[in-house]
Short mmCIF file of C-alpha atoms and ligand atoms in Angstrom, two decimals:
data_model
loop_
_atom_site.label_atom_id
_atom_site.label_comp_id
_atom_site.label_asym_id
_atom_site.label_seq_id
_atom_site.Cartn_x
_atom_site.Cartn_y
_atom_site.Cartn_z
CA UNK A 1 5.35 6.66 14.86
CA UNK A 2 2.31 6.20 17.03
CA UNK A 3 0.37 3.35 15.43
CA UNK A 4 -2.79 4.45 17.26
CA UNK A 5 -3.05 7.33 14.82
CA UNK A 6 -3.69 4.99 11.88
CA UNK A 7 -7.20 4.71 10.55
CA UNK A 8 -8.14 1.53 12.31
CA UNK A 9 -11.86 0.93 12.18
CA UNK A 10 -13.92 -0.38 9.30
CA UNK A 11 -17.63 0.11 8.79
CA UNK A 12 -19.11 -2.69 6.73
CA UNK A 13 -16.53 -5.39 5.98
CA UNK A 14 -16.41 -8.66 7.88
CA UNK A 15 -13.43 -8.61 10.25
CA UNK A 16 -12.76 -10.58 13.43
CA UNK A 17 -13.64 -8.92 16.72
CA UNK A 18 -10.22 -9.89 17.96
CA UNK A 19 -7.48 -12.02 16.39
CA UNK A 20 -6.52 -13.10 12.91
CA UNK A 21 -8.98 -13.96 10.15
CA UNK A 22 -8.20 -15.75 6.93
CA UNK A 23 -10.19 -17.79 4.39
CA UNK A 24 -13.97 -17.60 4.11
CA UNK A 25 -15.34 -21.09 4.85
CA UNK A 26 -18.68 -22.88 4.70
CA UNK A 27 -20.55 -20.18 2.79
CA UNK A 28 -24.20 -21.17 2.56
CA UNK A 29 -27.74 -19.92 2.49
CA UNK A 30 -29.55 -22.20 4.94
CA UNK A 31 -33.26 -21.69 5.46
CA UNK A 32 -33.52 -17.90 5.44
CA UNK A 33 -30.04 -17.08 6.70
CA UNK A 34 -26.70 -16.51 5.08
CA UNK A 35 -23.87 -18.14 6.99
CA UNK A 36 -20.28 -17.01 6.62
CA UNK A 37 -17.70 -19.06 8.52
CA UNK A 38 -14.06 -18.07 8.42
CA UNK A 39 -10.63 -19.16 9.52
CA UNK A 40 -9.97 -17.50 12.86
CA UNK A 41 -7.17 -17.45 15.39
CA UNK A 42 -9.16 -16.02 18.31
CA UNK A 43 -6.06 -15.74 20.51
CA UNK A 44 -3.59 -13.72 18.49
CA UNK A 45 -2.15 -12.55 15.21
CA UNK A 46 -0.19 -15.55 13.95
CA UNK A 47 -1.39 -18.47 11.83
CA UNK A 48 -2.14 -20.84 14.71
CA UNK A 49 -5.16 -22.11 16.69
CA UNK A 50 -7.35 -22.04 13.60
CA UNK A 51 -11.05 -22.29 14.46
CA UNK A 52 -14.15 -21.58 12.43
CA UNK A 53 -15.52 -18.13 13.28
CA UNK A 54 -19.16 -17.67 12.34
CA UNK A 55 -21.47 -14.83 11.27
CA UNK A 56 -25.12 -14.92 10.25
CA UNK A 57 -27.15 -12.50 8.17
CA UNK A 58 -30.55 -12.28 6.57
CA UNK A 59 -29.35 -9.98 3.77
CA UNK A 60 -25.52 -10.13 3.48
CA UNK A 61 -25.38 -6.53 4.71
CA UNK A 62 -26.22 -6.71 8.43
CA UNK A 63 -24.38 -9.41 10.36
CA UNK A 64 -24.65 -11.07 13.73
CA UNK A 65 -21.57 -12.51 15.31
CA UNK A 66 -22.05 -16.13 16.46
CA UNK A 67 -20.07 -18.26 18.87
CA UNK A 68 -17.10 -20.07 17.32
CA UNK A 69 -18.58 -23.01 15.38
CA UNK A 70 -15.61 -25.40 15.43
CA UNK A 71 -12.70 -25.38 17.88
CA UNK A 72 -9.42 -27.29 17.38
CA UNK A 73 -10.18 -29.56 20.32
CA UNK A 74 -10.29 -33.10 18.85
CA UNK A 75 -7.42 -35.52 18.11
CA UNK A 76 -8.07 -35.14 14.35
CA UNK A 77 -7.99 -31.30 14.29
CA UNK A 78 -6.03 -30.35 17.41
CA UNK A 79 -3.61 -28.07 15.51
CA UNK A 80 -6.19 -26.34 13.37
CA UNK A 81 -9.69 -26.63 12.01
CA UNK A 82 -8.64 -25.73 8.49
CA UNK A 83 -10.70 -24.52 5.54
CA UNK A 84 -13.73 -26.19 4.06
CA UNK A 85 -17.32 -25.82 2.95
CA UNK A 86 -20.99 -26.30 3.85
CA UNK A 87 -23.79 -28.25 2.19
CA UNK A 88 -27.46 -28.50 3.04
CA UNK A 89 -28.95 -32.00 3.19
CA UNK A 90 -32.19 -33.15 4.84
CA UNK A 91 -32.61 -29.77 6.52
CA UNK A 92 -29.20 -29.97 8.16
CA UNK A 93 -25.98 -28.15 7.48
CA UNK A 94 -23.04 -30.48 6.83
CA UNK A 95 -19.62 -28.92 7.17
CA UNK A 96 -16.51 -30.43 5.58
CA UNK A 97 -13.09 -29.25 6.68
CA UNK A 98 -9.49 -30.32 7.08
CA UNK A 99 -8.22 -31.24 10.52
CA UNK A 100 -4.58 -30.27 10.91
CA UNK A 101 -2.46 -32.29 13.32
CA UNK A 102 1.23 -31.81 14.06
CA UNK A 103 2.85 -34.74 15.86
CA UNK A 104 6.60 -34.64 16.51
CA UNK A 105 6.82 -31.76 14.05
CA UNK A 106 5.18 -33.84 11.29
CA UNK A 107 2.01 -32.51 9.72
CA UNK A 108 -0.99 -34.74 9.23
CA UNK A 109 -4.26 -33.85 7.65
CA UNK A 110 -7.69 -35.42 8.01
CA UNK A 111 -10.74 -34.58 5.93
CA UNK A 112 -13.53 -34.26 8.48
CA UNK A 113 -17.26 -33.63 8.73
CA UNK A 114 -19.59 -31.87 11.16
CA UNK A 115 -23.36 -31.52 11.21
CA UNK A 116 -25.92 -29.11 12.60
CA UNK A 117 -29.69 -28.93 12.66
CA UNK A 118 -30.00 -25.38 13.92
CA UNK A 119 -27.10 -23.74 12.09
CA UNK A 120 -25.55 -22.80 15.40
CA UNK A 121 -24.32 -25.87 17.27
CA UNK A 122 -22.16 -28.25 15.27
CA UNK A 123 -21.44 -31.86 16.10
CA UNK A 124 -18.15 -33.16 14.78
CA UNK A 125 -18.31 -36.40 12.77
CA UNK A 126 -14.54 -37.00 12.68
CA UNK A 127 -12.44 -38.06 9.66
CA UNK A 128 -14.47 -39.22 6.67
CA UNK A 129 -11.82 -40.65 4.34
CA UNK A 130 -8.38 -42.23 4.16
CA UNK A 131 -5.40 -40.14 3.20
CA UNK A 132 -4.74 -40.63 -0.55
CA UNK A 133 -1.64 -42.62 -1.52
CA UNK A 134 1.08 -40.69 -3.36
CA UNK A 135 0.45 -37.38 -1.61
CA UNK A 136 2.21 -35.45 1.14
CA UNK A 137 0.19 -34.35 4.16
CA UNK A 138 -0.73 -31.20 2.25
CA UNK A 139 -4.18 -32.37 1.20
CA UNK A 140 -6.89 -29.97 2.26
CA UNK A 141 -9.80 -27.58 1.76
CA UNK A 142 -12.71 -29.86 0.74
CA UNK A 143 -15.39 -28.24 -1.38
CA UNK A 144 -18.51 -30.35 -1.88
CA UNK A 145 -21.20 -29.81 -4.50
CA UNK A 146 -24.32 -31.65 -5.62
CA UNK A 147 -23.86 -33.89 -8.63
CA UNK A 148 -25.14 -32.24 -11.79
CA UNK A 149 -25.67 -35.77 -13.19
CA UNK A 150 -27.42 -37.83 -10.47
CA UNK A 151 -29.81 -37.00 -7.65
CA UNK A 152 -28.47 -37.79 -4.16
CA UNK A 153 -24.84 -37.81 -5.19
CA UNK A 154 -22.14 -35.33 -4.33
CA UNK A 155 -18.66 -34.58 -5.57
CA UNK A 156 -15.79 -33.18 -3.54
CA UNK A 157 -12.71 -31.37 -4.82
CA UNK A 158 -9.58 -31.20 -2.65
CA UNK A 159 -6.32 -29.29 -3.01
CA UNK A 160 -3.25 -31.53 -2.79
CA UNK A 161 0.50 -31.91 -3.15
CA UNK A 162 2.04 -35.01 -4.78
CA UNK A 163 4.99 -36.78 -3.17
CA UNK A 164 7.22 -35.13 -5.77
CA UNK A 165 5.96 -31.75 -4.52
CA UNK A 166 3.63 -30.77 -7.33
CA UNK A 167 0.20 -29.21 -6.92
CA UNK A 168 -2.74 -31.43 -7.75
CA UNK A 169 -6.51 -31.50 -7.45
CA UNK A 170 -8.42 -34.59 -6.27
CA UNK A 171 -12.03 -35.44 -7.03
CA UNK A 172 -14.15 -37.74 -4.83
CA UNK A 173 -17.77 -38.87 -4.96
CA UNK A 174 -20.32 -39.88 -2.31
CA UNK A 175 -23.93 -40.96 -2.14
CA UNK A 176 -24.37 -40.24 1.59
CA UNK A 177 -21.90 -37.42 2.35
CA UNK A 178 -20.11 -39.70 4.83
CA UNK A 179 -18.35 -42.27 2.65
CA UNK A 180 -16.21 -40.97 -0.18
CA UNK A 181 -14.73 -42.73 -3.17
CA UNK A 182 -11.64 -41.37 -4.96
CA UNK A 183 -12.31 -40.78 -8.67
CA UNK A 184 -9.73 -38.58 -10.35
CA UNK A 185 -6.69 -36.39 -10.01
CA UNK A 186 -6.01 -33.46 -12.34
CA UNK A 187 -2.31 -34.23 -12.92
CA UNK A 188 -3.21 -37.62 -14.40
CA UNK A 189 -4.03 -35.95 -17.70
CA UNK A 190 -2.84 -32.32 -17.44
CA UNK A 191 0.69 -31.02 -17.16
CA UNK A 192 -0.46 -27.42 -16.60
CA UNK A 193 1.93 -25.54 -14.28
CA UNK A 194 0.14 -25.25 -10.95
CA UNK A 195 3.11 -24.71 -8.62
CA UNK A 196 3.87 -26.86 -5.56
CA UNK A 197 0.45 -26.77 -3.87
CA UNK A 198 -3.09 -25.91 -4.76
CA UNK A 199 -5.35 -24.54 -2.02
CA UNK A 200 -9.06 -23.90 -1.76
CA UNK A 201 -10.42 -25.38 -5.01
CA UNK A 202 -14.03 -24.68 -5.95
CA UNK A 203 -15.77 -26.18 -8.99
CA UNK A 204 -18.87 -24.29 -10.06
CA UNK A 205 -21.23 -23.95 -12.97
CA UNK A 206 -22.16 -20.56 -14.36
CA UNK A 207 -24.81 -20.61 -17.05
CA UNK A 208 -23.81 -23.88 -18.73
CA UNK A 209 -20.10 -23.50 -18.22
CA UNK A 210 -17.96 -25.18 -15.54
CA UNK A 211 -15.32 -23.03 -13.87
CA UNK A 212 -12.59 -24.29 -11.57
CA UNK A 213 -11.51 -21.66 -9.06
CA UNK A 214 -8.30 -22.37 -7.14
CA UNK A 215 -5.42 -20.81 -5.23
CA UNK A 216 -2.12 -22.26 -6.46
CA UNK A 217 1.13 -21.64 -4.59
CA UNK A 218 4.50 -21.40 -6.32
CA UNK A 219 3.66 -19.83 -9.68
CA UNK A 220 6.49 -17.69 -11.03
CA UNK A 221 6.13 -13.90 -10.83
CA UNK A 222 5.60 -12.26 -14.22
CA UNK A 223 5.55 -8.57 -15.19
CA UNK A 224 1.79 -8.32 -15.17
CA UNK A 225 0.67 -11.48 -13.41
CA UNK A 226 1.25 -13.41 -10.22
CA UNK A 227 2.76 -10.46 -8.39
CA UNK A 228 1.61 -11.39 -4.89
CA UNK A 229 2.92 -14.12 -2.61
CA UNK A 230 0.23 -16.60 -3.72
CA UNK A 231 -2.49 -16.30 -6.34
CA UNK A 232 -6.16 -17.01 -6.87
CA UNK A 233 -7.80 -17.48 -10.21
CA UNK A 234 -9.77 -19.82 -12.42
CA UNK A 235 -9.85 -22.18 -15.35
CA UNK A 236 -12.79 -22.45 -17.70
CA UNK A 237 -13.27 -26.23 -17.86
CA UNK A 238 -15.45 -29.24 -18.57
CA UNK A 239 -16.53 -31.63 -15.85
CA UNK A 240 -17.68 -35.21 -16.48
CA UNK A 241 -19.70 -37.77 -14.56
CA UNK A 242 -16.60 -39.94 -13.94
CA UNK A 243 -15.13 -36.98 -12.01
CA UNK A 244 -12.65 -35.99 -14.70
CA UNK A 245 -11.97 -32.39 -15.55
CA UNK A 246 -10.75 -30.93 -18.82
CA UNK A 247 -9.13 -27.51 -18.55
CA UNK A 248 -10.13 -25.47 -21.59
CA UNK A 249 -8.19 -22.25 -21.07
CA UNK A 250 -5.07 -21.06 -19.23
CA UNK A 251 -5.31 -19.94 -15.59
CA UNK A 252 -6.50 -16.36 -15.14
CA UNK A 253 -6.22 -14.34 -11.96
CA UNK A 254 -9.42 -13.11 -10.35
CA UNK A 255 -8.07 -9.93 -8.80
CA UNK A 256 -4.96 -7.83 -9.38
CA UNK A 257 -4.74 -5.95 -6.09
CA UNK A 258 -2.33 -6.70 -3.25
CA UNK A 259 -4.75 -8.56 -1.00
CA UNK A 260 -6.97 -11.24 -2.44
CA UNK A 261 -6.76 -14.97 -1.73
CA UNK A 262 -8.66 -18.19 -1.04
CA UNK A 263 -12.01 -17.17 -2.56
CA UNK A 264 -15.02 -19.42 -2.03
CA UNK A 265 -18.40 -19.28 -3.71
CA UNK A 266 -21.90 -20.39 -2.85
CA UNK A 267 -25.18 -20.53 -4.67
CA UNK A 268 -27.99 -18.12 -3.78
CA UNK A 269 -30.97 -18.77 -6.09
CA UNK A 270 -29.46 -18.62 -9.54
CA UNK A 271 -26.48 -16.54 -8.52
CA UNK A 272 -22.92 -17.55 -7.64
CA UNK A 273 -21.63 -15.33 -4.85
CA UNK A 274 -17.97 -15.04 -3.97
CA UNK A 275 -16.19 -13.95 -0.81
CA UNK A 276 -12.41 -13.90 -0.51
CA UNK A 277 -9.81 -13.28 2.17
CA UNK A 278 -8.09 -9.89 1.83
CA UNK A 279 -4.77 -11.10 3.17
CA UNK A 280 -1.93 -13.23 1.80
CA UNK A 281 0.83 -10.79 2.72
CA UNK A 282 4.55 -11.29 3.15
CA UNK A 283 5.37 -12.14 6.79
CA UNK A 284 6.80 -8.75 7.80
CA UNK A 285 3.94 -6.90 6.19
CA UNK A 286 1.43 -9.06 8.01
CA UNK A 287 3.15 -8.58 11.35
CA UNK A 288 3.00 -4.82 10.92
CA UNK A 289 -0.61 -4.35 9.80
CA UNK A 290 -1.58 -1.27 11.81
CA UNK A 291 -4.95 -2.58 12.99
CA UNK A 292 -3.23 -5.23 15.15
CA UNK A 293 -1.95 -2.68 17.62
CA UNK A 294 -4.61 -0.05 17.22
CA UNK A 295 -7.66 -2.25 17.50
CA UNK A 296 -6.79 -5.91 17.92
CA UNK A 297 -7.88 -7.42 14.63
CA UNK A 298 -6.08 -8.58 11.53
CA UNK A 299 -7.49 -9.06 8.02
CA UNK A 300 -10.97 -8.99 6.58
CA UNK A 301 -13.13 -10.57 3.90
CA UNK A 302 -14.10 -8.86 0.65
CA UNK A 303 -17.62 -7.62 0.08
CA UNK A 304 -19.88 -10.27 -1.52
CA UNK A 305 -19.45 -10.36 -5.30
CA UNK A 306 -21.71 -11.83 -7.96
CA UNK A 307 -19.91 -13.91 -10.55
CA UNK A 308 -20.85 -13.71 -14.20
CA UNK A 309 -19.31 -15.19 -17.29
CA UNK A 310 -18.89 -12.79 -20.22
CA UNK A 311 -16.87 -13.39 -23.36
CA UNK A 312 -15.25 -16.41 -21.74
CA UNK A 313 -14.09 -14.49 -18.67
CA UNK A 314 -15.31 -14.24 -15.11
CA UNK A 315 -16.63 -10.88 -14.04
CA UNK A 316 -17.14 -9.90 -10.41
CA UNK A 317 -19.75 -7.31 -9.53
CA UNK A 318 -20.53 -6.05 -6.03
CA UNK A 319 -23.70 -7.85 -4.86
CA UNK A 320 -26.79 -5.75 -5.58
CA UNK A 321 -27.88 -5.88 -1.91
CA UNK A 322 -24.92 -3.67 -1.04
CA UNK A 323 -26.99 -0.70 -2.21
CA UNK A 324 -28.70 -1.11 1.21
CA UNK A 325 -25.53 0.30 2.71
CA UNK A 326 -26.07 3.62 0.96
CA UNK A 327 -27.11 6.57 3.06
CA UNK A 328 -29.05 9.13 1.08
CA UNK A 329 -29.27 9.53 -2.65
CA UNK A 330 -25.61 10.27 -3.20
CA UNK A 331 -23.93 13.23 -4.77
CA UNK A 332 -23.91 13.25 -8.54
CA UNK A 333 -21.63 15.62 -10.44
CA UNK A 334 -20.35 15.92 -13.97
CA UNK A 335 -16.77 16.76 -14.88
CA UNK A 336 -14.91 17.64 -17.99
CA UNK A 337 -11.28 16.46 -18.30
CA UNK A 338 -10.33 16.73 -14.64
CA UNK A 339 -11.57 17.58 -11.21
CA UNK A 340 -11.41 16.88 -7.54
CA UNK A 341 -13.84 16.14 -4.77
CA UNK A 342 -13.25 16.01 -1.02
CA UNK A 343 -14.78 12.83 0.38
CA UNK A 344 -16.73 13.39 3.56
CA UNK A 345 -15.73 10.05 4.92
CA UNK A 346 -13.71 6.99 4.01
CA UNK A 347 -16.79 4.80 4.23
CA UNK A 348 -17.88 5.39 0.72
CA UNK A 349 -18.96 4.01 -2.62
CA UNK A 350 -17.76 5.97 -5.65
CA UNK A 351 -18.92 5.48 -9.23
CA UNK A 352 -17.12 7.10 -12.14
CA UNK A 353 -18.92 6.69 -15.47
CA UNK A 354 -17.50 8.00 -18.73
CA UNK A 355 -19.84 9.19 -21.41
CA UNK A 356 -17.47 7.72 -24.00
CA UNK A 357 -14.74 5.23 -23.13
CA UNK A 358 -11.67 7.05 -21.91
CA UNK A 359 -8.21 6.04 -23.12
CA UNK A 360 -6.53 7.57 -20.11
CA UNK A 361 -7.26 7.96 -16.41
CA UNK A 362 -5.37 9.09 -13.36
CA UNK A 363 -7.33 8.81 -10.17
CA UNK A 364 -5.85 9.54 -6.77
CA UNK A 365 -7.20 9.44 -3.25
CA UNK A 366 -4.73 11.71 -1.50
CA UNK A 367 -1.83 9.57 -0.24
CA UNK A 368 -3.88 6.42 0.08
CA UNK A 369 -3.90 5.06 -3.46
CA UNK A 370 -3.94 5.86 -7.13
CA UNK A 371 -5.23 4.12 -10.21
CA UNK A 372 -3.69 4.86 -13.55
CA UNK A 373 -4.53 3.74 -17.06
CA UNK A 374 -3.10 4.49 -20.52
CA UNK A 375 -4.76 2.73 -23.43
CA UNK A 376 -1.63 3.18 -25.57
CA UNK A 377 0.44 1.13 -23.15
CA UNK A 378 -2.47 -1.21 -22.45
CA UNK A 379 -1.57 -1.19 -18.76
CA UNK A 380 -3.66 -0.51 -15.68
CA UNK A 381 -1.83 0.08 -12.42
CA UNK A 382 -2.77 0.45 -8.78
CA UNK A 383 -0.36 2.20 -6.42
CA UNK A 384 -0.45 2.49 -2.65
CA UNK A 385 1.87 3.50 0.15
CA UNK A 386 3.55 0.60 1.94
CA UNK A 387 2.88 0.58 5.69
CA UNK A 388 6.22 -1.16 6.17
CA UNK A 389 8.61 1.11 4.21
CA UNK A 390 6.37 4.14 3.57
CA UNK A 391 7.43 3.84 -0.10
CA UNK A 392 5.04 3.54 -3.00
CA UNK A 393 4.30 0.03 -4.22
CA UNK A 394 2.45 -1.01 -7.34
CA UNK A 395 0.42 -3.78 -8.97
CA UNK A 396 -0.03 -3.74 -12.73
CA UNK A 397 -2.03 -5.70 -15.23
CA UNK A 398 -2.54 -5.65 -18.96
CA UNK A 399 -5.85 -4.16 -19.97
CA UNK A 400 -7.29 -4.03 -23.49
CA UNK A 401 -9.83 -1.49 -24.64
CA UNK A 402 -11.03 1.69 -23.04
CA UNK A 403 -12.39 2.44 -19.61
CA UNK A 404 -16.12 2.90 -19.20
CA UNK A 405 -16.77 2.67 -15.52
CA UNK A 406 -14.90 2.51 -12.25
CA UNK A 407 -16.75 1.53 -9.08
CA UNK A 408 -14.91 1.83 -5.80
CA UNK A 409 -15.82 0.62 -2.31
CA UNK A 410 -13.74 2.26 0.37
CA UNK A 411 -13.97 1.21 4.01
CA UNK A 412 -11.21 3.15 5.80
CA UNK A 413 -8.19 0.87 5.33
CA UNK A 414 -9.85 -1.32 2.66
CA UNK A 415 -10.43 -0.58 -1.01
CA UNK A 416 -12.09 -2.73 -3.67
CA UNK A 417 -12.12 -1.37 -7.22
CA UNK A 418 -14.33 -2.82 -9.98
CA UNK A 419 -13.56 -1.69 -13.53
CA UNK A 420 -15.86 -2.05 -16.55
CA UNK A 421 -18.52 -4.14 -14.85
CA UNK A 422 -16.04 -6.24 -12.88
CA UNK A 423 -13.84 -7.22 -15.86
CA UNK A 424 -10.89 -6.13 -13.73
CA UNK A 425 -10.75 -5.92 -9.94
CA UNK A 426 -8.16 -4.60 -7.49
CA UNK A 427 -8.56 -5.35 -3.75
CA UNK A 428 -6.09 -3.90 -1.28
CA UNK A 429 -5.47 -2.56 2.18
CA UNK A 430 -4.59 1.14 2.26
CA UNK A 431 -2.89 3.02 5.08
CA UNK A 432 -1.09 6.31 5.04
CA UNK A 433 1.28 7.31 7.82
CA UNK A 434 0.68 10.95 7.08
CA UNK A 435 -3.09 10.57 7.35
CA UNK A 436 -5.31 11.59 4.50
CA UNK A 437 -7.17 14.72 3.43
CA UNK A 438 -9.66 12.39 1.68
CA UNK A 439 -9.31 14.43 -1.48
CA UNK A 440 -10.26 12.48 -4.59
CA UNK A 441 -8.70 13.88 -7.76
CA UNK A 442 -8.96 12.68 -11.32
CA UNK A 443 -7.90 13.48 -14.80
CA UNK A 444 -9.06 11.71 -17.92
CA UNK A 445 -8.78 11.85 -21.67
CA UNK A 446 -9.62 15.07 -23.47
CA UNK A 447 -11.31 12.94 -26.12
CA UNK A 448 -13.94 11.87 -23.60
CA UNK A 449 -16.68 14.41 -23.45
CA UNK A 450 -17.59 14.04 -19.79
CA UNK A 451 -17.49 11.92 -16.71
CA UNK A 452 -20.13 11.60 -14.03
CA UNK A 453 -19.07 11.08 -10.45
CA UNK A 454 -21.43 9.67 -7.90
CA UNK A 455 -20.51 9.37 -4.25
CA UNK A 456 -22.52 7.56 -1.56
CA UNK A 457 -21.76 7.55 2.13
CA UNK A 458 -22.13 4.02 3.44
CA UNK A 459 -23.60 3.05 6.77
CA UNK A 460 -21.80 1.41 9.67
CA UNK A 461 -22.93 -2.14 10.22
CA UNK A 462 -23.38 -3.43 13.76
CA UNK A 463 -21.68 -6.83 13.76
CA UNK A 464 -22.14 -7.56 17.42
CA UNK A 465 -23.80 -10.69 18.74
CA UNK A 466 -27.55 -10.39 19.23
CA UNK A 467 -29.85 -13.04 20.54
CA UNK A 468 -30.94 -15.31 17.72
CA UNK A 469 -33.69 -17.71 18.59
CA UNK A 470 -32.97 -21.03 17.01
CA UNK A 471 -35.74 -23.52 17.45
C1 FRU B 501 -5.38 -20.83 2.66
C2 FRU B 501 -5.06 -21.86 3.72
C3 FRU B 501 -5.81 -23.17 3.47
C4 FRU B 501 -5.88 -23.76 4.84
C5 FRU B 501 -6.09 -22.54 5.71
C6 FRU B 501 -5.45 -22.62 7.07
O1 FRU B 501 -5.16 -19.54 3.10
O2 FRU B 501 -3.66 -22.08 3.81
O3 FRU B 501 -5.20 -24.01 2.52
O4 FRU B 501 -6.92 -24.68 4.97
O5 FRU B 501 -5.53 -21.45 4.99
O6 FRU B 501 -5.78 -21.49 7.82
#
């Protein structure tokens, strides 16, 4: 099989120019620009040499590639500038990240800072705290946020592993961003099953509700949950001035597709925006992702998503600015029971809206993927073709109630599906060895009077570096 014949390009998702990308890092709106940093191995396709790649945008649609912001070139981060966050303070961007160091095969981690006045050149500040006692070297991914209780105070959450190999979450506080005091660890008063390690925590407030987003490793696979290698989800919680957290509900996954991990959010006005890494594959699958050979890049980020809290659950909606990707007014058609439509391109947004909720849907994009729902079974499933075995593989979740709307963003080998206003999301890579006719076909309940289908071609974004004049 000639891998060059795979669909290899993408039009509007953030991918590396060359190399391997993983977690989104340091998301921030600073002055008038959006900054997206990301874990990047600029030299190859394995999880090594992690640096912070960097992109800048004025609208989260058009992006300009920047030079690498942080290289693993200091004693405290020589084996990887791992994940972290960004905060604005006194007109500067402060970055917080984990320096990974492997000496004689033993991992060490240092929580580090960096600062920039222009949002382009970053000066490393080195380690900013001692390693906590009682924890293995797996302590990482600092996420800092302004205190909701006191001006000029910040909290930091960190993912951690206890010496008896249990996942934990640590909370620190600072009044100058440089000195940090340990306040609290989640396991001290919760015995919730969090696996053996918790990565990329993020504590946010939506409306008046705190939400703890995290990526635990080692949760047991269930029929309708935790089907991927690692998982990302959230707890609705309370957060108190002494740094303590009270989890109020069980952990819920954010996305039920094959590729979604390590989400991070940032605040833009009164909105919480989320980006995630569309990766977290099994090793063999990752090694064989077709874009490695065909075009020299591996993995991508999701589109930006707005978080909302409805009926005690997080909803993710594609950011409204993404309508700027649309070319033309879009085709709008109405169907009764079933139909098909040949897509002109695989760089498309598709909206299916049912006049009355449907209790059944089968939607297929040729050999690339299918989505299937039966209200009676209460199950929603997403099926794609494996690029390793060429067999079908499936992700399923329980789903109550009928289906009102399905919104799909396709970008060649990437699909993100938002159901019922983002109540359920599936994000996955899609490749078909046999190619695709791009024929979209669907069939829905006879009880539903009609379905409207709207299809927009989406533009190709130029991600290349342009001269930005920083003063
Ligand atoms: C999550 C993660 C983080 C770590 C980074 C290293 O995917 O493992 O915990 O900081 O990736 O690239």
